[in-house]
XYZ file of C-alpha atoms in Angstrom:
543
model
C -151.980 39.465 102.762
C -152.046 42.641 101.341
C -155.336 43.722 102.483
C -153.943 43.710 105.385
C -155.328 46.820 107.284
C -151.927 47.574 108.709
C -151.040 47.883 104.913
C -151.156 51.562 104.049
C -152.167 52.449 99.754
C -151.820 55.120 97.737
C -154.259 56.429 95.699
C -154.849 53.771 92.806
C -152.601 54.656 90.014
C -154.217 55.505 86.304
C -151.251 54.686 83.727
C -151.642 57.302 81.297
C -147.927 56.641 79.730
C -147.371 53.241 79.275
C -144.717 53.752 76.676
C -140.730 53.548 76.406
C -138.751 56.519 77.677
C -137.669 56.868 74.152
C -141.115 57.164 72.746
C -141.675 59.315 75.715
C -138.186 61.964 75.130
C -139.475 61.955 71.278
C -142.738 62.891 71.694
C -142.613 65.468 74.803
C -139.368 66.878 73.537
C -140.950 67.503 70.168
C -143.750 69.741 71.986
C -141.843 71.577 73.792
C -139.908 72.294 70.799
C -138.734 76.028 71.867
C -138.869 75.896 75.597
C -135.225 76.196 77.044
C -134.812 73.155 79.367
C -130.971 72.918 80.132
C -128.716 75.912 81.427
C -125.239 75.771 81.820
C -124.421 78.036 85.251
C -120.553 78.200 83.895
C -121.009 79.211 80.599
C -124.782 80.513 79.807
C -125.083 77.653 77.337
C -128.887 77.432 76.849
C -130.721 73.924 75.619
C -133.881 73.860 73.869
C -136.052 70.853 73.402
C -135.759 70.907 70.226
C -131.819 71.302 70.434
C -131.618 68.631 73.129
C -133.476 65.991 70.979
C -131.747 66.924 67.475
C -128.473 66.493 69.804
C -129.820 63.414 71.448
C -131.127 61.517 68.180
C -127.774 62.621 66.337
C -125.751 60.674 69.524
C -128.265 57.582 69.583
C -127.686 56.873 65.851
C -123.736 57.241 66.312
C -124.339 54.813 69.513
C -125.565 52.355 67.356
C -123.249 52.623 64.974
C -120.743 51.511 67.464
C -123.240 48.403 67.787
C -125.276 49.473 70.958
C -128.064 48.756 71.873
C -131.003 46.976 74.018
C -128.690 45.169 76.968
C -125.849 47.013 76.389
C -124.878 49.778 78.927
C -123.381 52.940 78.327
C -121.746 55.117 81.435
C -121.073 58.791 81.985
C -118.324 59.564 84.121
C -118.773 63.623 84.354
C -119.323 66.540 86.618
C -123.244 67.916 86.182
C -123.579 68.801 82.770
C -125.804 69.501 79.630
C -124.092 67.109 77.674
C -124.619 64.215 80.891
C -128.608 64.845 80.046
C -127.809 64.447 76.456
C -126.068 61.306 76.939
C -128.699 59.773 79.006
C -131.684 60.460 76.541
C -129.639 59.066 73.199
C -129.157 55.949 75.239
C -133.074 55.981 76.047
C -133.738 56.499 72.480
C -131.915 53.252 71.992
C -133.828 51.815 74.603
C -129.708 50.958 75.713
C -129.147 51.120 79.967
C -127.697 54.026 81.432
C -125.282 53.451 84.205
C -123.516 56.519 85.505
C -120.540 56.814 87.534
C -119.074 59.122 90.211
C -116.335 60.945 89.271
C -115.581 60.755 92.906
C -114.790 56.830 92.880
C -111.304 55.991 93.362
C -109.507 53.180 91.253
C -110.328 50.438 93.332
C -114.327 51.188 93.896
C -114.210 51.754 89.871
C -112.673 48.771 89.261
C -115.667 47.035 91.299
C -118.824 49.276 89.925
C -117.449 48.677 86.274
C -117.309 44.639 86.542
C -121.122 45.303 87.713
C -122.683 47.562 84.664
C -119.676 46.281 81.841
C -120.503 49.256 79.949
C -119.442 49.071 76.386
C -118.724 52.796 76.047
C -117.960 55.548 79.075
C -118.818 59.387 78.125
C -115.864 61.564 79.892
C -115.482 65.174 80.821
C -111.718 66.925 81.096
C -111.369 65.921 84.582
C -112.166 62.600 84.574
C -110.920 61.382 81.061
C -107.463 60.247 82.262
C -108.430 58.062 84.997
C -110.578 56.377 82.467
C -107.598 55.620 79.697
C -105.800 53.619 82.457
C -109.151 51.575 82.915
C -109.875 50.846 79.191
C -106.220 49.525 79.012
C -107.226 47.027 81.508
C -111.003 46.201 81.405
C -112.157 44.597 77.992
C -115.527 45.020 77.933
C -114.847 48.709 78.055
C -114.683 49.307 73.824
C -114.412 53.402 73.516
C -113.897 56.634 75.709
C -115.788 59.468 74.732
C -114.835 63.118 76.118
C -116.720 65.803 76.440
C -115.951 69.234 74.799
C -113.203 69.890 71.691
C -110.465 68.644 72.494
C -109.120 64.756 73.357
C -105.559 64.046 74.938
C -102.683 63.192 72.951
C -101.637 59.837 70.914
C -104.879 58.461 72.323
C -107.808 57.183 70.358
C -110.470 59.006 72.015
C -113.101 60.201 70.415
C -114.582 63.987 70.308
C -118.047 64.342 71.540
C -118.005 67.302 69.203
C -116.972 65.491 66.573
C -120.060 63.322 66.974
C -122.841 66.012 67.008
C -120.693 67.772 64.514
C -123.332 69.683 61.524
C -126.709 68.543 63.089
C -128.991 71.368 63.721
C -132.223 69.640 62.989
C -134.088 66.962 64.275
C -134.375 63.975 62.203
C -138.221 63.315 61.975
C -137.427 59.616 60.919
C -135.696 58.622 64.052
C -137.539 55.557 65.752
C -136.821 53.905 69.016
C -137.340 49.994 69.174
C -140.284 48.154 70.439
C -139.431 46.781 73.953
C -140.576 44.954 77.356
C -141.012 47.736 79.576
C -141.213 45.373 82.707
C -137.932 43.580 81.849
C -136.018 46.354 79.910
C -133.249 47.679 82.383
C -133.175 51.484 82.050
C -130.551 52.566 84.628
C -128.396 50.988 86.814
C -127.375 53.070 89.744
C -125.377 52.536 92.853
C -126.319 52.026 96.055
C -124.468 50.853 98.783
C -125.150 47.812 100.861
C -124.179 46.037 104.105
C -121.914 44.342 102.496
C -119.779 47.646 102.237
C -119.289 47.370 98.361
C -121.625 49.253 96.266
C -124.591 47.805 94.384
C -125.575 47.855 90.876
C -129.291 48.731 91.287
C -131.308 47.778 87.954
C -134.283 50.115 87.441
C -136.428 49.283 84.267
C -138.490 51.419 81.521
C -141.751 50.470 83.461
C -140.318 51.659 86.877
C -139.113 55.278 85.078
C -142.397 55.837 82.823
C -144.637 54.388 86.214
C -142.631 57.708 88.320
C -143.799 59.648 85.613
C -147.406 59.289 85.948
C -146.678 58.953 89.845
C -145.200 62.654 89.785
C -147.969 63.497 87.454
C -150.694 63.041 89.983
C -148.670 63.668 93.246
C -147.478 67.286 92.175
C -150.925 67.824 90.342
C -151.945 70.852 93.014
C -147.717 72.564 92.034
C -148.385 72.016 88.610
C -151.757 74.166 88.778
C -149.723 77.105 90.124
C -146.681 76.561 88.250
C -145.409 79.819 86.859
C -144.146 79.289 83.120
C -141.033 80.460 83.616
C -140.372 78.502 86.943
C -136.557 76.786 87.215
C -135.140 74.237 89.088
C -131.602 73.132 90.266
C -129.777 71.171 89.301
C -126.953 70.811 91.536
C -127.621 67.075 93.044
C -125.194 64.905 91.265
C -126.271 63.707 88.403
C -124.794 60.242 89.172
C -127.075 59.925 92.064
C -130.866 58.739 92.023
C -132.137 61.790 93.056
C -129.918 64.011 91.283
C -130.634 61.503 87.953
C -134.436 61.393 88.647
C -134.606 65.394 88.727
C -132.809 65.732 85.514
C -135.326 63.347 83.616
C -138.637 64.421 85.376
C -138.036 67.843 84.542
C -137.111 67.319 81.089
C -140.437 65.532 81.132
C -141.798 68.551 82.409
C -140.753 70.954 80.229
C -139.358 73.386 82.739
C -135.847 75.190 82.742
C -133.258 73.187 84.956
C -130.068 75.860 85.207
C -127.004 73.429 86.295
C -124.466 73.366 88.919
C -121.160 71.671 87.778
C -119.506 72.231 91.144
C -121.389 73.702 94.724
C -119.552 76.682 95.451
C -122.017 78.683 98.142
C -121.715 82.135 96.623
C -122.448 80.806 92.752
C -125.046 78.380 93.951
C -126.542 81.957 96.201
C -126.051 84.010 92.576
C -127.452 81.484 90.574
C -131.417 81.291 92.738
C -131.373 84.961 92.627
C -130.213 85.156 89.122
C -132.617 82.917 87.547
C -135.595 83.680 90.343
C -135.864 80.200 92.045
C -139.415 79.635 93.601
C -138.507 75.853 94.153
C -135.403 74.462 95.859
C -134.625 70.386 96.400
C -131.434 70.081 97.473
C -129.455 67.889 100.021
C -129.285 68.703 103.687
C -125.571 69.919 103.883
C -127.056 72.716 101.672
C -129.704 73.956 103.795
C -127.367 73.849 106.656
C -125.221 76.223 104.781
C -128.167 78.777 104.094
C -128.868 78.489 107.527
C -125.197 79.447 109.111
C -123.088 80.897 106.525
C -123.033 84.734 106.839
C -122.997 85.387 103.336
C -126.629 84.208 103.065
C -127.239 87.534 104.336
C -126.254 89.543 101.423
C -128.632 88.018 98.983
C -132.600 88.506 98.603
C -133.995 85.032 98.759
C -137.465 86.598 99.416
C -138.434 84.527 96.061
C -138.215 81.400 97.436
C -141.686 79.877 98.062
C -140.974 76.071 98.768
C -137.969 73.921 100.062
C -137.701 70.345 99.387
C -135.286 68.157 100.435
C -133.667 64.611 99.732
C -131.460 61.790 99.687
C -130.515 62.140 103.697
C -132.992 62.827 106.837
C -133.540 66.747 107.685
C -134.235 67.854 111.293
C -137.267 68.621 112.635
C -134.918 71.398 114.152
C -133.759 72.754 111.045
C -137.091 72.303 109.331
C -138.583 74.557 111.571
C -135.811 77.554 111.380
C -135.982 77.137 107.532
C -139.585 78.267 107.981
C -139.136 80.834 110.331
C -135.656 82.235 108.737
C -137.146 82.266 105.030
C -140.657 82.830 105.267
C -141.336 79.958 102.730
C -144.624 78.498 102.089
C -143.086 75.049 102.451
C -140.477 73.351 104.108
C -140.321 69.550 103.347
C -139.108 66.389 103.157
C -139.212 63.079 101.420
C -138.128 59.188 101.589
C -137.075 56.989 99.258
C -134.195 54.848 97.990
C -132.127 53.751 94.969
C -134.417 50.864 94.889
C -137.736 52.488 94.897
C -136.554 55.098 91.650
C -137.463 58.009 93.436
C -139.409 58.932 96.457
C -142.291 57.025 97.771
C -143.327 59.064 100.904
C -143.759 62.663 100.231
C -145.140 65.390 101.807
C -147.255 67.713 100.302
C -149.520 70.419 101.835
C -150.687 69.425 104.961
C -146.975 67.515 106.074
C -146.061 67.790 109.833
C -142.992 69.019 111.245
C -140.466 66.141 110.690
C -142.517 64.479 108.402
C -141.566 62.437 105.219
C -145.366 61.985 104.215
C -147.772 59.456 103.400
C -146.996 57.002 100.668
C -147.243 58.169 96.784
C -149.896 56.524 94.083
C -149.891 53.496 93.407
C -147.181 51.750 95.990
C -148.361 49.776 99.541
C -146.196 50.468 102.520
C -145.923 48.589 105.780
C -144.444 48.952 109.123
C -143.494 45.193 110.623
C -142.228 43.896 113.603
C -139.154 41.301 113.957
C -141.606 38.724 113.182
C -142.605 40.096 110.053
C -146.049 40.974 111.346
C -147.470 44.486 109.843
C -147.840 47.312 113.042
C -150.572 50.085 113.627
C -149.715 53.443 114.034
C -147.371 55.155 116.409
C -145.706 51.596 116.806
C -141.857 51.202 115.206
C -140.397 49.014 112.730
C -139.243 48.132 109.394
C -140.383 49.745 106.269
C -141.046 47.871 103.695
C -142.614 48.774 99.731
C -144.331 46.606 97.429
C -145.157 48.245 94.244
C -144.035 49.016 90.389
C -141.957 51.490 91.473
C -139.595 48.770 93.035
C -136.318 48.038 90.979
C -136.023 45.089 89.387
C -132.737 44.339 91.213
C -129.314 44.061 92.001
C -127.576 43.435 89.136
C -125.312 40.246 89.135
C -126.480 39.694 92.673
C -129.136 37.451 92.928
C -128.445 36.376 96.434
C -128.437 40.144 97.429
C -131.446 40.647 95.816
C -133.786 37.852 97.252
C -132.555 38.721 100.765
C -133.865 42.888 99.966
C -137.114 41.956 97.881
C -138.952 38.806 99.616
C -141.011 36.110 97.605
C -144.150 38.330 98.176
C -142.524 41.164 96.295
C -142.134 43.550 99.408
C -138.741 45.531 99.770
C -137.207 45.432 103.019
C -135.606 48.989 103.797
C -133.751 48.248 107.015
C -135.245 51.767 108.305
C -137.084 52.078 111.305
C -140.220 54.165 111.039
C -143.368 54.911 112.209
C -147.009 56.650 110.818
C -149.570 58.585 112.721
C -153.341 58.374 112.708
C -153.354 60.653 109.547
C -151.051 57.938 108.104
C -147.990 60.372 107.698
C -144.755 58.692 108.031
C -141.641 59.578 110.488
C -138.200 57.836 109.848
C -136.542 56.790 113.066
C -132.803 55.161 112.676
C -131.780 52.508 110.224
C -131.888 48.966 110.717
C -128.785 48.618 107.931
C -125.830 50.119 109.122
C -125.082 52.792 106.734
C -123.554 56.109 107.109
C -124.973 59.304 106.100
C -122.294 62.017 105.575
C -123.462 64.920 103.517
C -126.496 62.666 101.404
C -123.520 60.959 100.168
C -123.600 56.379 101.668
C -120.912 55.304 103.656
C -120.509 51.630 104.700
C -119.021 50.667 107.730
C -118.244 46.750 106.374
C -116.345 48.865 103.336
C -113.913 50.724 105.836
C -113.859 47.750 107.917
C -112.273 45.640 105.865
C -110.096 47.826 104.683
C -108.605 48.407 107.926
C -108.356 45.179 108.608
C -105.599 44.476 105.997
C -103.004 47.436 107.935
C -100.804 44.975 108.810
C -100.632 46.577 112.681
C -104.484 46.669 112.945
C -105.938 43.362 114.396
C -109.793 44.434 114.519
C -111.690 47.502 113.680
C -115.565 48.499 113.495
C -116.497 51.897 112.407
C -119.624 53.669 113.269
C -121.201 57.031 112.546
C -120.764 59.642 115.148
C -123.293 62.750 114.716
C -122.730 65.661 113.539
C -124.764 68.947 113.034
C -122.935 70.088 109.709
C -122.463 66.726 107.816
C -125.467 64.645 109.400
C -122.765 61.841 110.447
C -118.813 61.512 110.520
C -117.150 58.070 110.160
C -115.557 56.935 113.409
C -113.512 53.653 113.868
C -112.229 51.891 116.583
C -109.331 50.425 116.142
C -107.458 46.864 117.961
C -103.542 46.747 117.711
C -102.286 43.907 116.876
C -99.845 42.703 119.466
C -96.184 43.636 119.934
C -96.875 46.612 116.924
C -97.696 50.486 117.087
C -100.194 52.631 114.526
C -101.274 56.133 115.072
C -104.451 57.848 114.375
C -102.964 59.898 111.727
C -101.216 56.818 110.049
C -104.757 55.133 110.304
C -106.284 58.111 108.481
C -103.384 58.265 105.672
C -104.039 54.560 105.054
C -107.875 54.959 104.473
C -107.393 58.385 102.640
C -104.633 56.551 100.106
C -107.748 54.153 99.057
C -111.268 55.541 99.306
C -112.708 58.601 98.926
C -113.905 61.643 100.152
C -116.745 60.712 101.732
C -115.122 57.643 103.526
C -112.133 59.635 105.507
C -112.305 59.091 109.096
C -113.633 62.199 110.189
C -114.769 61.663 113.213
C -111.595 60.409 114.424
C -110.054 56.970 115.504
C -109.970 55.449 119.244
C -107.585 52.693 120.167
C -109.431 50.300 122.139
C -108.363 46.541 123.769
C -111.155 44.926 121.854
C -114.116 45.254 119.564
C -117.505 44.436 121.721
C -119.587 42.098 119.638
C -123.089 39.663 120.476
C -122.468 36.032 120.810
C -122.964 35.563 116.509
C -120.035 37.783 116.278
C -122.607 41.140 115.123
C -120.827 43.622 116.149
C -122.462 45.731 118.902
C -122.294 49.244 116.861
C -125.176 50.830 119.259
C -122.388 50.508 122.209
C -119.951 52.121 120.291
C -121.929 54.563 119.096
C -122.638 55.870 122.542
C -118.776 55.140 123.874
C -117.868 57.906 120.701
C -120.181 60.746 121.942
C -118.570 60.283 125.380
C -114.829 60.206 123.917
C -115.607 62.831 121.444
C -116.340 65.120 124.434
C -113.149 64.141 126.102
C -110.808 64.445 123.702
C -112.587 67.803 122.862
C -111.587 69.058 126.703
C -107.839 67.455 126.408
C-alpha cells in the first residue's frame, strides 16, 4: 500500500549516525572543543563545547549516583537557560529520558503531566522551585529537587546545582555512555495536547532524535554550504516545547552559537539580533506579528537578517508576504510538524510558495486521504497522515490513545486538513482535531469544557476558537445556565483563570446561549459556533 502513487517520499534517507545521543554529545562536543555554543542574553555567560560537556559529564555521573538511569526520567522545570541544555545532555549521556515541564502549568495540569513521565528527579530555577517543594511532599516517585544557581530555600533539602558541578573544569576522557536499543530507548517525553483536553506524554526515542539528525543534515545541506562561521541562532522558543527543545539539540549538534532568551521582552529580543548579528530567525508567529506592528521595530537596523523561519503555529500567506516586502529577506518560510513527528516533516526550502509548508523531508511518506481512508491527488483536501522513523513511539501510558493516532500500518493520523500541488508542495487548511492555537502555545476545548462544566450555575458549555490577527486564535465559550441560577461573564472568566493558565483564559469572551447545538451522536457542532462568534463578536464590538 505504500507504493501507492498518491503516497508522496522523500528523498531516501542515508543513516550516517546510527549511534546514541550520548555517543553523539561526546563525540561532536569533543570537536568542537572551543567553539562557544550557549549564550546567556541576561548575563553574557558564554558556553563552550568543551565547558558544556565537562559540565554535562560532571552532572551525568552525579545522576547516577542518585541511581538514574536507562527508564528513569529526569524533568526540568525552568525558564530558557544554559543550565536547561546542560541538564538535557547529562541525562543523554545516561542514555536516562528527558521530560521537561512548563513552568507555565498550574497545580492541577502538573499534577496530571507528572503521573505521566514519574520523573525521579526535577531540575528547578528560582521561580519555579517553590511550586515544586509542595509537589515532592505529595508525589512519591518524585525523589530530589534540584535548583538552579547558588542558593536553595530555607530548612529544605534541596540540593545546589552548583554544588554539583562544583571544581570540574575538565572533561573526564573516561566517561562512557551505555550500550542501548535506539528503536525502543525513550529519549524525551514531551507534551502535546489531545482531544481529550488533557495533555499527552509524547515518547520520542534515541532512533527518532539521531534519525532528525541526519534528516537536518541533508535537508539544510544547501544553508550549511553558506553558513557563515560565526552565524547565531535564537533561542527564545521555550525550551519545554518540541520546537524550542529540537533547536537547542540540533544546534548543539551543529556547533553554532545559540544566544538565549529567558523571557521575550520586544526591545531585548530587538537588541539581542542586532547585538549578536542574526542572519537566521525561527521563531513563533506572535513574534513576527510584533516586528511587523510594533513601532519600535523602527529604531533598529535589521538589514542583517537574510532568512525567516517560522514554527509551531500556521503563518499567513498575508503576513508572509509583508515580511518579504518590509525586510527585504532572502527567505520567508514556513514549516509543519508535530510533537509526534520530533520535528518538522514538511519544510520549505528555496523554491517554497507563498503559504507554503513544503514538500515532505528525507526519509518520511506523507499522504492526503479522504473519510474513507483512501489516499487523494493533488489539489484535493484531507487528512495528513506520516509514516516514517521520525514518528514517536507513543503516548506514554496511553495505549488506547496511541492506537487510535498511529494505525496498524504505522501511519500517523494528524487530524489536519491539507492539500499538495503538482510540484508536491504542501498547504495546511484547518484541523480536523479541535485544538486551539493561541500564540504557538495548544489549547483544548474538551480541557475548558469540562472545567466549566463543574461551576455549579453552568449546565453546558463548548468553547471554540474565535480568530484573531495578533494571537492566531482566542478561546471563546458558550455558556448554558443552569435553571433558576445566574453567572456572569466575568465570574465565568475568574473561575477558569483560578485553574488553568495563561494560555487557556477566555479571551475571546463568553456568550450566554439557551443551548449548545450538537449532531445527533452528541459531537458538538463547533463549525456553527464558530461562525455565530464572528457575528457576536461584531455586535458586542458596536454595543
Amino acid at each position: 500500500m505504500d507504493n501507492h502513487p498518491n503516497i508522496l517520499h522523500g528523498a531516501p534517507l542515508e543513516r550516517l549516525l546510527e549511534t546514541s545521543l550520548g555517543e553523539l554529545l561526546l563525540m561532536v562536543l569533543k570537536v568542537y572543543e572551543d567553539n562557544i555554543l550557549l549564550v546567556d542574553s541576561v548575563t553574557n555567560e558564554e558556553l563552550s563545547a568543551r565547558t558544556i560537556l565537562a559540565r554535562s559529564i560532571q552532572l551525568a555521573k552525579w545522576l547516577k549516583s542518585q541511581n538514574i538511569g536507562i527508564g528513569d526520567s529526569v524533568s526540568v522545570n525552568s525558564e530558557n537557560r544554559g543550565e536547561f541544555a546542560i541538564t538535557a545532555v547529562a541525562t543523554f549521556l545516561i542514555a536516562a529520558t528527558f521530560a521537561p515541564l512548563n513552568p507555565g502549568y498550574t497545580p492541577a495540569e502538573l499534577k496530571h503531566v507528572l503521573n505521566l513521565s514519574k520523573p525521579k528527579l526535577i531540575f528547578c530555577s528560582e521561580e519555579t522551585i517553590e511550586k515544586m517543594l509542595k509537589f515532592k511532599a505529595t508525589e512519591p516517585s518524585i525523589r530530589q529537587l534540584v535548583v538552579y544557581g547558588n542558593t536553595k530555600p530555607p530548612n529544605t533539602d534541596v540540593v545546589i546545582f552548583e554544588d554539583i558541578l562544583q571544581g570540574v573544569s575538565t572533561v573526564d576522557e573516561s566517561f562512557k555512555s551505555p550500550e542501548i536499543d535506539l528503536k525502543e530507548t525513550v529519549a524525551t517525553i514531551l507534551c502535546s495536547s489531545g482531544t481529550t483536553g488533557l495533555p499527552k506524554g509524547v515518547m520520542c526515542t534515541q532512533d527518532n532524535m539521531s534519525t532528525y539528525v541526519d534528516v537536518g543534515r541533508i535537508q539544510l545541506a544547501d544553508l550549511a554550504l553558506n553558513d557563515d562561521p560565526s552565524d547565531a541562532m535564537l533561542g527564545l522558543t521555550p525550551f519545554f516545547h518540541s520546537m524550542g527543545f529540537m533547536l537547542m539539540f540540533l544546534n548543539l549538534v551543529r556547533g553554532k552559537k545559540m544566544v538565549i532568551i529567558r523571557k521575550f521582552q520586544l526591545k531585548s529580543f530587538l537588541d539581542t539580533v542586532v547585538k549578536y548579528r542574526i542572519r537566521r530567525l525561527i521563531v513563533p508567529p506572535p513574534v513576527l506579528i510584533l516586528l511587523l506592528k510594533n513601532p519600535l521595530v523602527k529604531q533598529y537596523d535589521l538589514t542583517g537578517l537574510k532568512e525567516v523561519r517560522s514554527g509551531a503555529a500556521p503563518l499567513g500567506k498575508g503576513m508572509e508576504n509583508e515580511l518579504k516586502q518590509r525586510f527585504k529577506v532572502g527567505m520567508v518560510s514556513q514549516s509543519y510538524g508535530m510533537t509526534e513527528t520530533t520535528l518538522g516533516v514538511l519544510m520549505a526550502m528555496g523554491d517554497n510558495k507563498l503559504g507554503s509548508v513544503g514538500k515532505i523531508v528525507t526519509g518520511m511518506m506523507v499522504k492526503v486521504i479522504d473519510e474513507s481512508g483512501e489516499p487523494l491527488g493533488p489539489n484535493q483536501e484531507g487528512e495528513l497522515c506520516f509514516k516514517g522513523p521520525l514518528i514517536m513511539k507513543g503516548y506514554v501510558g496511553d495505549p488506547k490513545a496511541t492506537a487510535e493516532t498511529i494505525d496498524k500500518d504505522g501511519w500517523l493520523h494528524t487530524g489536519d486538513v491539507g492539500y499538495y500541488d503538482e510540484d508536491k508542495q504542501f498547504f495546511i487548511v484547518d484541523r480536523l482535531k479541535e485544538l486551539i492555537k493561541y500564540k504557538a502555545f495548544q489549547v483544548a476545548p474538551a480541557e475548558l469544557e469540562a472545567l466549566l462544566m463543574t461551576h455549579p450555575s453552568i449546565a453546558d458549555a463548548a468553547v471554540v476558537g474565535l480568530p484573531d490577527e495578533d494571537a492566531g486564535e482566542l478561546p471563546l465559550a458558550y455558556v448554558v445556565k443552569r435553571p433558576g441560577k445566574e453567572v456572569s461573564e466575568e465570574e465565568v472568566k475568574k473561575f477558569v483563570a483560578d485553574t488553568l493558565s495563561h494560555q487557556k483564559q477566555l479571551r475571546g469572551g463568553v456568550f450566554f446561549i439557551k443551548e449548545i447545538p450538537r449532531n445527533p451522536t452528541g459531537k458538538i457542532l463547533r463549525r456553527v459556533l464558530r461562525d455565530r462568534a464572528k457575528n457576536l463578536v461584531k455586535i458586542k464590538s458596536k454595543l
